[in-house]
């Protein structure tokens, strides 16, 4: 067996005058005669790699980048077609010309199907094989250029993606910080309300007794709860930022509705409005963090309380649904918006919680914008425009769905749907 040989770069290549001469041509033939005549034909033009069998050719292909190859189709041991397939695995871009003698059309067709770019009959004439190799080299350069452009494009896409991701992270961080302030503002408003009440009741008295003492103790208890709420809110956001999964959460709905009523009754937005919070006849459990659920309902209810300066009704109700939602019947339109993510299970039992008001309603041109972060129709300094964006995010995390229906002049209802567990 002849060992594979590598011919040094020709004198023209050594001058470095022509980029093409550095291209590499592999010649594989188990007959010494054709192998040597091919060597003579191409030695001036390319770096040559010579092999007398498939295994040696594979060894060369594993070591050197090859632009084109001439393979004899009929060789002892590994056939040319077999070698072609193996070379294409090692170097997919390699261009291969097959040398055929008495092969059937089927064998040649198989070689072309396996990726050969051309075939020539033995004995070949020099101009024909020169032209075939030159074309193969051209094809390789062209494919190489396309591939390198593709790689550059992919690298550019990755870079752009990374940049977008970075921007997204910065934006999300900004939104989260603003959200923390938005959410903590609720409990802080309530705390300041309680403190004001305590101050009024205490007046100038030096000592508290009886009913006054009980009242102060009660308000202090409520303040403590709100302070815990603030801490819980900041913990929730911080773990969200650190991408820490929050543990399994379960919450009793009636407990939350009770807390909500208490919070809203002392909220400055209550004004002369009428607030009705209806308990569930049979309590259910939801798989959502309690702070998140109260945040969702508080944001919706405060919006409802603030929707008009005139006294109006705000009603919060709940109902267990024994069937899934028919999503085909609710479409985004002038009076409706429906939001749910891929995670929305839509399998009963579900709890429908509704926050309804008989205020002015939301105009059709405003409705599509209300969930956008920082969108607000409130006066400067009165609203951040984050409340509904927070509601949307929390609901998505809880695999829920939100549907809002609003008709100008007739009021607004926000319906939220969450997977529920019935208490037996
Ligand atoms: N019940 C409602 N009735 C009428 N308009 C509403 C109602 N709820 C929300 N909107 C509209 O949606 C907008 C966005 O609400 P969102 O809660 O996101 O922000 P905001 O209430 O303006 O600000 P913040 O929540 O910081 O107080 C509101 O400015 C208002 O125009
Ligand atoms: Mg709001």
PDB file of C-alpha atoms in Angstrom, residues 29-265:
ATOM      1  CA  UNK A  29      -6.665   6.612  -7.295  1.00  0.00           C
ATOM      2  CA  UNK A  30      -5.413   3.118  -6.537  1.00  0.00           C
ATOM      3  CA  UNK A  31      -3.539   3.040  -9.855  1.00  0.00           C
ATOM      4  CA  UNK A  32      -0.138   4.666  -9.862  1.00  0.00           C
ATOM      5  CA  UNK A  33      -0.350   5.793 -13.529  1.00  0.00           C
ATOM      6  CA  UNK A  34      -3.421   8.081 -13.408  1.00  0.00           C
ATOM      7  CA  UNK A  35      -2.412   9.334  -9.965  1.00  0.00           C
ATOM      8  CA  UNK A  36       0.953  10.474 -11.243  1.00  0.00           C
ATOM      9  CA  UNK A  37      -0.399  11.998 -14.436  1.00  0.00           C
ATOM     10  CA  UNK A  38      -2.921  14.016 -12.402  1.00  0.00           C
ATOM     11  CA  UNK A  39      -0.081  15.132 -10.156  1.00  0.00           C
ATOM     12  CA  UNK A  40       1.865  16.377 -13.174  1.00  0.00           C
ATOM     13  CA  UNK A  41      -1.175  18.218 -14.543  1.00  0.00           C
ATOM     14  CA  UNK A  42      -2.008  20.068 -11.296  1.00  0.00           C
ATOM     15  CA  UNK A  43       1.252  20.384  -9.379  1.00  0.00           C
ATOM     16  CA  UNK A  44       1.786  23.966 -10.504  1.00  0.00           C
ATOM     17  CA  UNK A  45      -1.683  25.157  -9.622  1.00  0.00           C
ATOM     18  CA  UNK A  46      -2.684  23.671  -6.255  1.00  0.00           C
ATOM     19  CA  UNK A  47      -1.359  22.167  -3.073  1.00  0.00           C
ATOM     20  CA  UNK A  48      -1.714  18.469  -3.821  1.00  0.00           C
ATOM     21  CA  UNK A  49      -2.628  15.628  -1.510  1.00  0.00           C
ATOM     22  CA  UNK A  50      -2.268  12.150  -3.028  1.00  0.00           C
ATOM     23  CA  UNK A  51      -3.724   8.912  -1.724  1.00  0.00           C
ATOM     24  CA  UNK A  52      -3.984   5.445  -3.165  1.00  0.00           C
ATOM     25  CA  UNK A  53      -6.996   4.288  -1.096  1.00  0.00           C
ATOM     26  CA  UNK A  54     -10.001   5.475   0.824  1.00  0.00           C
ATOM     27  CA  UNK A  55      -8.591   5.120   4.340  1.00  0.00           C
ATOM     28  CA  UNK A  56      -5.500   7.201   3.551  1.00  0.00           C
ATOM     29  CA  UNK A  57      -7.690   9.810   1.872  1.00  0.00           C
ATOM     30  CA  UNK A  58      -9.857  10.030   4.980  1.00  0.00           C
ATOM     31  CA  UNK A  59      -6.754  10.462   7.156  1.00  0.00           C
ATOM     32  CA  UNK A  60      -5.658  13.363   4.938  1.00  0.00           C
ATOM     33  CA  UNK A  61      -9.103  14.959   5.007  1.00  0.00           C
ATOM     34  CA  UNK A  62      -9.071  14.830   8.794  1.00  0.00           C
ATOM     35  CA  UNK A  63      -5.817  16.780   8.839  1.00  0.00           C
ATOM     36  CA  UNK A  64      -6.063  19.274   5.963  1.00  0.00           C
ATOM     37  CA  UNK A  65      -8.658  21.624   4.609  1.00  0.00           C
ATOM     38  CA  UNK A  66      -9.422  20.415   1.094  1.00  0.00           C
ATOM     39  CA  UNK A  67     -11.151  22.507  -1.556  1.00  0.00           C
ATOM     40  CA  UNK A  68     -11.693  19.859  -4.226  1.00  0.00           C
ATOM     41  CA  UNK A  69     -11.006  16.178  -4.796  1.00  0.00           C
ATOM     42  CA  UNK A  70     -10.689  13.839  -7.770  1.00  0.00           C
ATOM     43  CA  UNK A  71     -11.750  10.327  -6.819  1.00  0.00           C
ATOM     44  CA  UNK A  72     -11.510   7.207  -8.876  1.00  0.00           C
ATOM     45  CA  UNK A  73     -14.894   5.560  -8.607  1.00  0.00           C
ATOM     46  CA  UNK A  74     -13.590   1.998  -8.848  1.00  0.00           C
ATOM     47  CA  UNK A  75     -10.974   1.223  -6.239  1.00  0.00           C
ATOM     48  CA  UNK A  76     -10.092  -1.912  -4.310  1.00  0.00           C
ATOM     49  CA  UNK A  77     -11.317  -1.729  -0.722  1.00  0.00           C
ATOM     50  CA  UNK A  78     -13.400   1.378  -0.247  1.00  0.00           C
ATOM     51  CA  UNK A  79     -15.118   2.447  -3.469  1.00  0.00           C
ATOM     52  CA  UNK A  80     -14.958   6.023  -4.729  1.00  0.00           C
ATOM     53  CA  UNK A  81     -18.665   6.556  -4.016  1.00  0.00           C
ATOM     54  CA  UNK A  82     -18.265   5.310  -0.456  1.00  0.00           C
ATOM     55  CA  UNK A  83     -15.246   7.566   0.042  1.00  0.00           C
ATOM     56  CA  UNK A  84     -17.190  10.508  -1.405  1.00  0.00           C
ATOM     57  CA  UNK A  85     -19.891  10.074   1.240  1.00  0.00           C
ATOM     58  CA  UNK A  86     -17.320   9.889   4.047  1.00  0.00           C
ATOM     59  CA  UNK A  87     -15.404  12.929   2.789  1.00  0.00           C
ATOM     60  CA  UNK A  88     -18.658  14.921   2.644  1.00  0.00           C
ATOM     61  CA  UNK A  89     -19.220  14.124   6.325  1.00  0.00           C
ATOM     62  CA  UNK A  90     -15.715  15.266   7.291  1.00  0.00           C
ATOM     63  CA  UNK A  91     -15.712  18.365   5.048  1.00  0.00           C
ATOM     64  CA  UNK A  92     -19.254  19.121   3.834  1.00  0.00           C
ATOM     65  CA  UNK A  93     -18.040  21.912   1.524  1.00  0.00           C
ATOM     66  CA  UNK A  94     -15.587  19.744  -0.424  1.00  0.00           C
ATOM     67  CA  UNK A  95     -16.247  19.618  -4.191  1.00  0.00           C
ATOM     68  CA  UNK A  96     -15.702  16.164  -5.690  1.00  0.00           C
ATOM     69  CA  UNK A  97     -15.108  15.049  -9.275  1.00  0.00           C
ATOM     70  CA  UNK A  98     -15.509  11.328  -9.927  1.00  0.00           C
ATOM     71  CA  UNK A  99     -13.361   9.466 -12.441  1.00  0.00           C
ATOM     72  CA  UNK A 100     -15.293   6.703 -14.122  1.00  0.00           C
ATOM     73  CA  UNK A 101     -14.307   3.939 -16.495  1.00  0.00           C
ATOM     74  CA  UNK A 102     -16.962   1.339 -17.309  1.00  0.00           C
ATOM     75  CA  UNK A 103     -19.457   2.199 -14.613  1.00  0.00           C
ATOM     76  CA  UNK A 104     -23.167   1.888 -15.111  1.00  0.00           C
ATOM     77  CA  UNK A 105     -25.308   4.992 -15.308  1.00  0.00           C
ATOM     78  CA  UNK A 106     -26.730   3.999 -11.898  1.00  0.00           C
ATOM     79  CA  UNK A 107     -23.325   4.140 -10.184  1.00  0.00           C
ATOM     80  CA  UNK A 108     -22.639   7.563 -11.645  1.00  0.00           C
ATOM     81  CA  UNK A 109     -26.098   8.765 -10.682  1.00  0.00           C
ATOM     82  CA  UNK A 110     -25.544   7.507  -7.125  1.00  0.00           C
ATOM     83  CA  UNK A 111     -22.264   9.475  -6.955  1.00  0.00           C
ATOM     84  CA  UNK A 112     -24.003  12.645  -8.130  1.00  0.00           C
ATOM     85  CA  UNK A 113     -26.774  12.070  -5.625  1.00  0.00           C
ATOM     86  CA  UNK A 114     -24.162  11.742  -2.863  1.00  0.00           C
ATOM     87  CA  UNK A 115     -22.870  15.189  -3.701  1.00  0.00           C
ATOM     88  CA  UNK A 116     -20.282  14.769  -6.496  1.00  0.00           C
ATOM     89  CA  UNK A 117     -20.224  17.914  -8.621  1.00  0.00           C
ATOM     90  CA  UNK A 118     -18.977  16.314 -11.846  1.00  0.00           C
ATOM     91  CA  UNK A 119     -17.733  13.073 -13.385  1.00  0.00           C
ATOM     92  CA  UNK A 120     -15.184  12.418 -16.128  1.00  0.00           C
ATOM     93  CA  UNK A 121     -14.492   9.303 -18.125  1.00  0.00           C
ATOM     94  CA  UNK A 122     -11.081   7.696 -18.079  1.00  0.00           C
ATOM     95  CA  UNK A 123      -8.955   8.267 -19.983  1.00  0.00           C
ATOM     96  CA  UNK A 124      -9.471  11.991 -19.557  1.00  0.00           C
ATOM     97  CA  UNK A 125      -7.976  14.735 -21.673  1.00  0.00           C
ATOM     98  CA  UNK A 126      -6.008  17.448 -19.892  1.00  0.00           C
ATOM     99  CA  UNK A 127      -8.076  20.536 -20.913  1.00  0.00           C
ATOM    100  CA  UNK A 128     -11.306  18.820 -19.826  1.00  0.00           C
ATOM    101  CA  UNK A 129     -10.000  17.820 -16.391  1.00  0.00           C
ATOM    102  CA  UNK A 130      -8.376  21.230 -15.888  1.00  0.00           C
ATOM    103  CA  UNK A 131     -11.693  22.898 -16.638  1.00  0.00           C
ATOM    104  CA  UNK A 132     -13.589  20.508 -14.343  1.00  0.00           C
ATOM    105  CA  UNK A 133     -11.183  21.136 -11.444  1.00  0.00           C
ATOM    106  CA  UNK A 134     -11.213  24.922 -12.030  1.00  0.00           C
ATOM    107  CA  UNK A 135     -15.034  24.888 -11.933  1.00  0.00           C
ATOM    108  CA  UNK A 136     -15.016  22.770  -8.755  1.00  0.00           C
ATOM    109  CA  UNK A 137     -12.579  25.205  -7.127  1.00  0.00           C
ATOM    110  CA  UNK A 138     -14.787  28.148  -8.158  1.00  0.00           C
ATOM    111  CA  UNK A 139     -17.834  26.440  -6.693  1.00  0.00           C
ATOM    112  CA  UNK A 140     -15.966  25.812  -3.469  1.00  0.00           C
ATOM    113  CA  UNK A 141     -14.881  29.462  -3.188  1.00  0.00           C
ATOM    114  CA  UNK A 142     -18.380  30.608  -3.881  1.00  0.00           C
ATOM    115  CA  UNK A 143     -19.857  28.235  -1.284  1.00  0.00           C
ATOM    116  CA  UNK A 144     -17.111  29.276   1.134  1.00  0.00           C
ATOM    117  CA  UNK A 145     -17.983  32.922   0.658  1.00  0.00           C
ATOM    118  CA  UNK A 146     -21.682  32.225   1.210  1.00  0.00           C
ATOM    119  CA  UNK A 147     -20.870  30.203   4.313  1.00  0.00           C
ATOM    120  CA  UNK A 148     -18.577  32.861   5.726  1.00  0.00           C
ATOM    121  CA  UNK A 149     -21.217  35.523   5.039  1.00  0.00           C
ATOM    122  CA  UNK A 150     -23.744  33.307   6.727  1.00  0.00           C
ATOM    123  CA  UNK A 151     -21.484  32.897   9.737  1.00  0.00           C
ATOM    124  CA  UNK A 152     -20.985  36.659   9.901  1.00  0.00           C
ATOM    125  CA  UNK A 153     -24.728  37.148   9.656  1.00  0.00           C
ATOM    126  CA  UNK A 154     -25.367  34.633  12.429  1.00  0.00           C
ATOM    127  CA  UNK A 155     -22.704  36.309  14.596  1.00  0.00           C
ATOM    128  CA  UNK A 156     -24.331  39.665  13.916  1.00  0.00           C
ATOM    129  CA  UNK A 157     -27.752  38.247  14.764  1.00  0.00           C
ATOM    130  CA  UNK A 158     -26.365  36.825  18.024  1.00  0.00           C
ATOM    131  CA  UNK A 159     -24.811  40.192  18.831  1.00  0.00           C
ATOM    132  CA  UNK A 160     -28.075  41.982  18.113  1.00  0.00           C
ATOM    133  CA  UNK A 161     -29.983  39.431  20.166  1.00  0.00           C
ATOM    134  CA  UNK A 162     -27.564  39.891  23.100  1.00  0.00           C
ATOM    135  CA  UNK A 163     -27.913  43.644  22.805  1.00  0.00           C
ATOM    136  CA  UNK A 164     -31.711  43.377  22.721  1.00  0.00           C
ATOM    137  CA  UNK A 165     -31.592  41.078  25.726  1.00  0.00           C
ATOM    138  CA  UNK A 166     -29.407  43.541  27.601  1.00  0.00           C
ATOM    139  CA  UNK A 167     -31.798  46.371  26.746  1.00  0.00           C
ATOM    140  CA  UNK A 168     -34.729  44.197  27.795  1.00  0.00           C
ATOM    141  CA  UNK A 169     -33.042  43.413  31.135  1.00  0.00           C
ATOM    142  CA  UNK A 170     -32.308  47.098  31.751  1.00  0.00           C
ATOM    143  CA  UNK A 171     -35.871  48.023  30.806  1.00  0.00           C
ATOM    144  CA  UNK A 172     -37.321  45.229  32.959  1.00  0.00           C
ATOM    145  CA  UNK A 173     -35.164  46.308  35.881  1.00  0.00           C
ATOM    146  CA  UNK A 174     -36.393  49.873  35.496  1.00  0.00           C
ATOM    147  CA  UNK A 175     -39.977  48.657  35.328  1.00  0.00           C
ATOM    148  CA  UNK A 176     -39.489  46.444  38.372  1.00  0.00           C
ATOM    149  CA  UNK A 177     -38.064  49.278  40.455  1.00  0.00           C
ATOM    150  CA  UNK A 178     -40.974  51.474  39.393  1.00  0.00           C
ATOM    151  CA  UNK A 179     -43.383  48.602  40.158  1.00  0.00           C
ATOM    152  CA  UNK A 180     -41.954  48.175  43.675  1.00  0.00           C
ATOM    153  CA  UNK A 181     -42.567  51.854  44.323  1.00  0.00           C
ATOM    154  CA  UNK A 182     -46.061  51.603  42.809  1.00  0.00           C
ATOM    155  CA  UNK A 183     -47.016  48.556  44.897  1.00  0.00           C
ATOM    156  CA  UNK A 184     -45.469  49.745  48.143  1.00  0.00           C
ATOM    157  CA  UNK A 185     -47.221  53.052  47.742  1.00  0.00           C
ATOM    158  CA  UNK A 186     -50.581  51.324  48.462  1.00  0.00           C
ATOM    159  CA  UNK A 187     -49.679  49.988  51.930  1.00  0.00           C
ATOM    160  CA  UNK A 188     -47.764  53.210  52.713  1.00  0.00           C
ATOM    161  CA  UNK A 189     -50.875  55.293  51.959  1.00  0.00           C
ATOM    162  CA  UNK A 190     -52.867  53.056  54.298  1.00  0.00           C
ATOM    163  CA  UNK A 191     -50.177  53.228  57.013  1.00  0.00           C
ATOM    164  CA  UNK A 192     -50.143  57.016  56.841  1.00  0.00           C
ATOM    165  CA  UNK A 193     -53.970  57.012  57.086  1.00  0.00           C
ATOM    166  CA  UNK A 194     -53.848  54.897  60.272  1.00  0.00           C
ATOM    167  CA  UNK A 195     -51.163  57.083  61.797  1.00  0.00           C
ATOM    168  CA  UNK A 196     -53.299  60.141  61.102  1.00  0.00           C
ATOM    169  CA  UNK A 197     -56.268  58.499  62.859  1.00  0.00           C
ATOM    170  CA  UNK A 198     -54.095  57.628  65.865  1.00  0.00           C
ATOM    171  CA  UNK A 199     -52.766  61.197  66.019  1.00  0.00           C
ATOM    172  CA  UNK A 200     -56.279  62.641  65.895  1.00  0.00           C
ATOM    173  CA  UNK A 201     -57.542  60.301  68.613  1.00  0.00           C
ATOM    174  CA  UNK A 202     -54.559  60.964  70.850  1.00  0.00           C
ATOM    175  CA  UNK A 203     -54.800  64.735  70.459  1.00  0.00           C
ATOM    176  CA  UNK A 204     -52.935  66.335  73.338  1.00  0.00           C
ATOM    177  CA  UNK A 205     -53.785  63.667  75.886  1.00  0.00           C
ATOM    178  CA  UNK A 206     -50.817  62.413  77.867  1.00  0.00           C
ATOM    179  CA  UNK A 207     -52.302  59.009  78.648  1.00  0.00           C
ATOM    180  CA  UNK A 208     -54.560  56.615  76.701  1.00  0.00           C
ATOM    181  CA  UNK A 209     -57.220  54.564  78.425  1.00  0.00           C
ATOM    182  CA  UNK A 210     -60.174  52.285  77.670  1.00  0.00           C
ATOM    183  CA  UNK A 211     -61.651  52.558  74.179  1.00  0.00           C
ATOM    184  CA  UNK A 212     -58.935  54.924  72.942  1.00  0.00           C
ATOM    185  CA  UNK A 213     -56.251  52.482  73.994  1.00  0.00           C
ATOM    186  CA  UNK A 214     -58.086  49.610  72.223  1.00  0.00           C
ATOM    187  CA  UNK A 215     -58.446  51.710  69.091  1.00  0.00           C
ATOM    188  CA  UNK A 216     -54.730  52.571  69.009  1.00  0.00           C
ATOM    189  CA  UNK A 217     -53.785  48.919  69.590  1.00  0.00           C
ATOM    190  CA  UNK A 218     -56.063  47.866  66.732  1.00  0.00           C
ATOM    191  CA  UNK A 219     -54.616  50.483  64.349  1.00  0.00           C
ATOM    192  CA  UNK A 220     -51.068  49.500  65.338  1.00  0.00           C
ATOM    193  CA  UNK A 221     -51.916  45.885  64.505  1.00  0.00           C
ATOM    194  CA  UNK A 222     -53.155  47.001  61.078  1.00  0.00           C
ATOM    195  CA  UNK A 223     -50.045  49.130  60.550  1.00  0.00           C
ATOM    196  CA  UNK A 224     -47.847  46.142  61.400  1.00  0.00           C
ATOM    197  CA  UNK A 225     -49.710  44.086  58.798  1.00  0.00           C
ATOM    198  CA  UNK A 226     -49.161  46.732  56.155  1.00  0.00           C
ATOM    199  CA  UNK A 227     -45.466  46.959  57.039  1.00  0.00           C
ATOM    200  CA  UNK A 228     -45.200  43.150  56.571  1.00  0.00           C
ATOM    201  CA  UNK A 229     -46.998  43.635  53.272  1.00  0.00           C
ATOM    202  CA  UNK A 230     -44.361  46.148  52.129  1.00  0.00           C
ATOM    203  CA  UNK A 231     -41.567  43.748  53.085  1.00  0.00           C
ATOM    204  CA  UNK A 232     -43.315  40.867  51.306  1.00  0.00           C
ATOM    205  CA  UNK A 233     -43.778  42.969  48.152  1.00  0.00           C
ATOM    206  CA  UNK A 234     -40.098  43.909  48.018  1.00  0.00           C
ATOM    207  CA  UNK A 235     -39.068  40.274  48.648  1.00  0.00           C
ATOM    208  CA  UNK A 236     -41.338  39.072  45.843  1.00  0.00           C
ATOM    209  CA  UNK A 237     -39.871  41.556  43.379  1.00  0.00           C
ATOM    210  CA  UNK A 238     -36.303  40.863  44.429  1.00  0.00           C
ATOM    211  CA  UNK A 239     -36.730  37.114  43.988  1.00  0.00           C
ATOM    212  CA  UNK A 240     -38.343  37.816  40.611  1.00  0.00           C
ATOM    213  CA  UNK A 241     -35.286  39.867  39.605  1.00  0.00           C
ATOM    214  CA  UNK A 242     -32.940  37.136  40.759  1.00  0.00           C
ATOM    215  CA  UNK A 243     -35.054  34.657  38.780  1.00  0.00           C
ATOM    216  CA  UNK A 244     -35.630  32.602  41.924  1.00  0.00           C
ATOM    217  CA  UNK A 245     -38.689  30.416  41.660  1.00  0.00           C
ATOM    218  CA  UNK A 246     -41.144  31.265  44.407  1.00  0.00           C
ATOM    219  CA  UNK A 247     -42.353  28.255  46.322  1.00  0.00           C
ATOM    220  CA  UNK A 248     -45.801  26.719  45.853  1.00  0.00           C
ATOM    221  CA  UNK A 249     -48.354  29.204  47.082  1.00  0.00           C
ATOM    222  CA  UNK A 250     -51.938  28.695  48.108  1.00  0.00           C
ATOM    223  CA  UNK A 251     -54.342  31.270  49.242  1.00  0.00           C
ATOM    224  CA  UNK A 252     -57.838  31.324  50.626  1.00  0.00           C
ATOM    225  CA  UNK A 253     -59.942  33.698  48.561  1.00  0.00           C
ATOM    226  CA  UNK A 254     -62.293  34.829  51.324  1.00  0.00           C
ATOM    227  CA  UNK A 255     -59.322  35.766  53.510  1.00  0.00           C
ATOM    228  CA  UNK A 256     -57.982  37.935  50.675  1.00  0.00           C
ATOM    229  CA  UNK A 257     -61.392  39.504  50.006  1.00  0.00           C
ATOM    230  CA  UNK A 258     -61.674  40.347  53.694  1.00  0.00           C
ATOM    231  CA  UNK A 259     -58.213  41.979  53.724  1.00  0.00           C
ATOM    232  CA  UNK A 260     -59.088  43.819  50.531  1.00  0.00           C
ATOM    233  CA  UNK A 261     -62.249  45.278  52.037  1.00  0.00           C
ATOM    234  CA  UNK A 262     -60.315  46.437  55.061  1.00  0.00           C
ATOM    235  CA  UNK A 263     -57.597  48.050  52.950  1.00  0.00           C
ATOM    236  CA  UNK A 264     -59.997  49.779  50.558  1.00  0.00           C
ATOM    237  CA  UNK A 265     -62.162  51.150  53.334  1.00  0.00           C
TER     238      UNK A 265
END
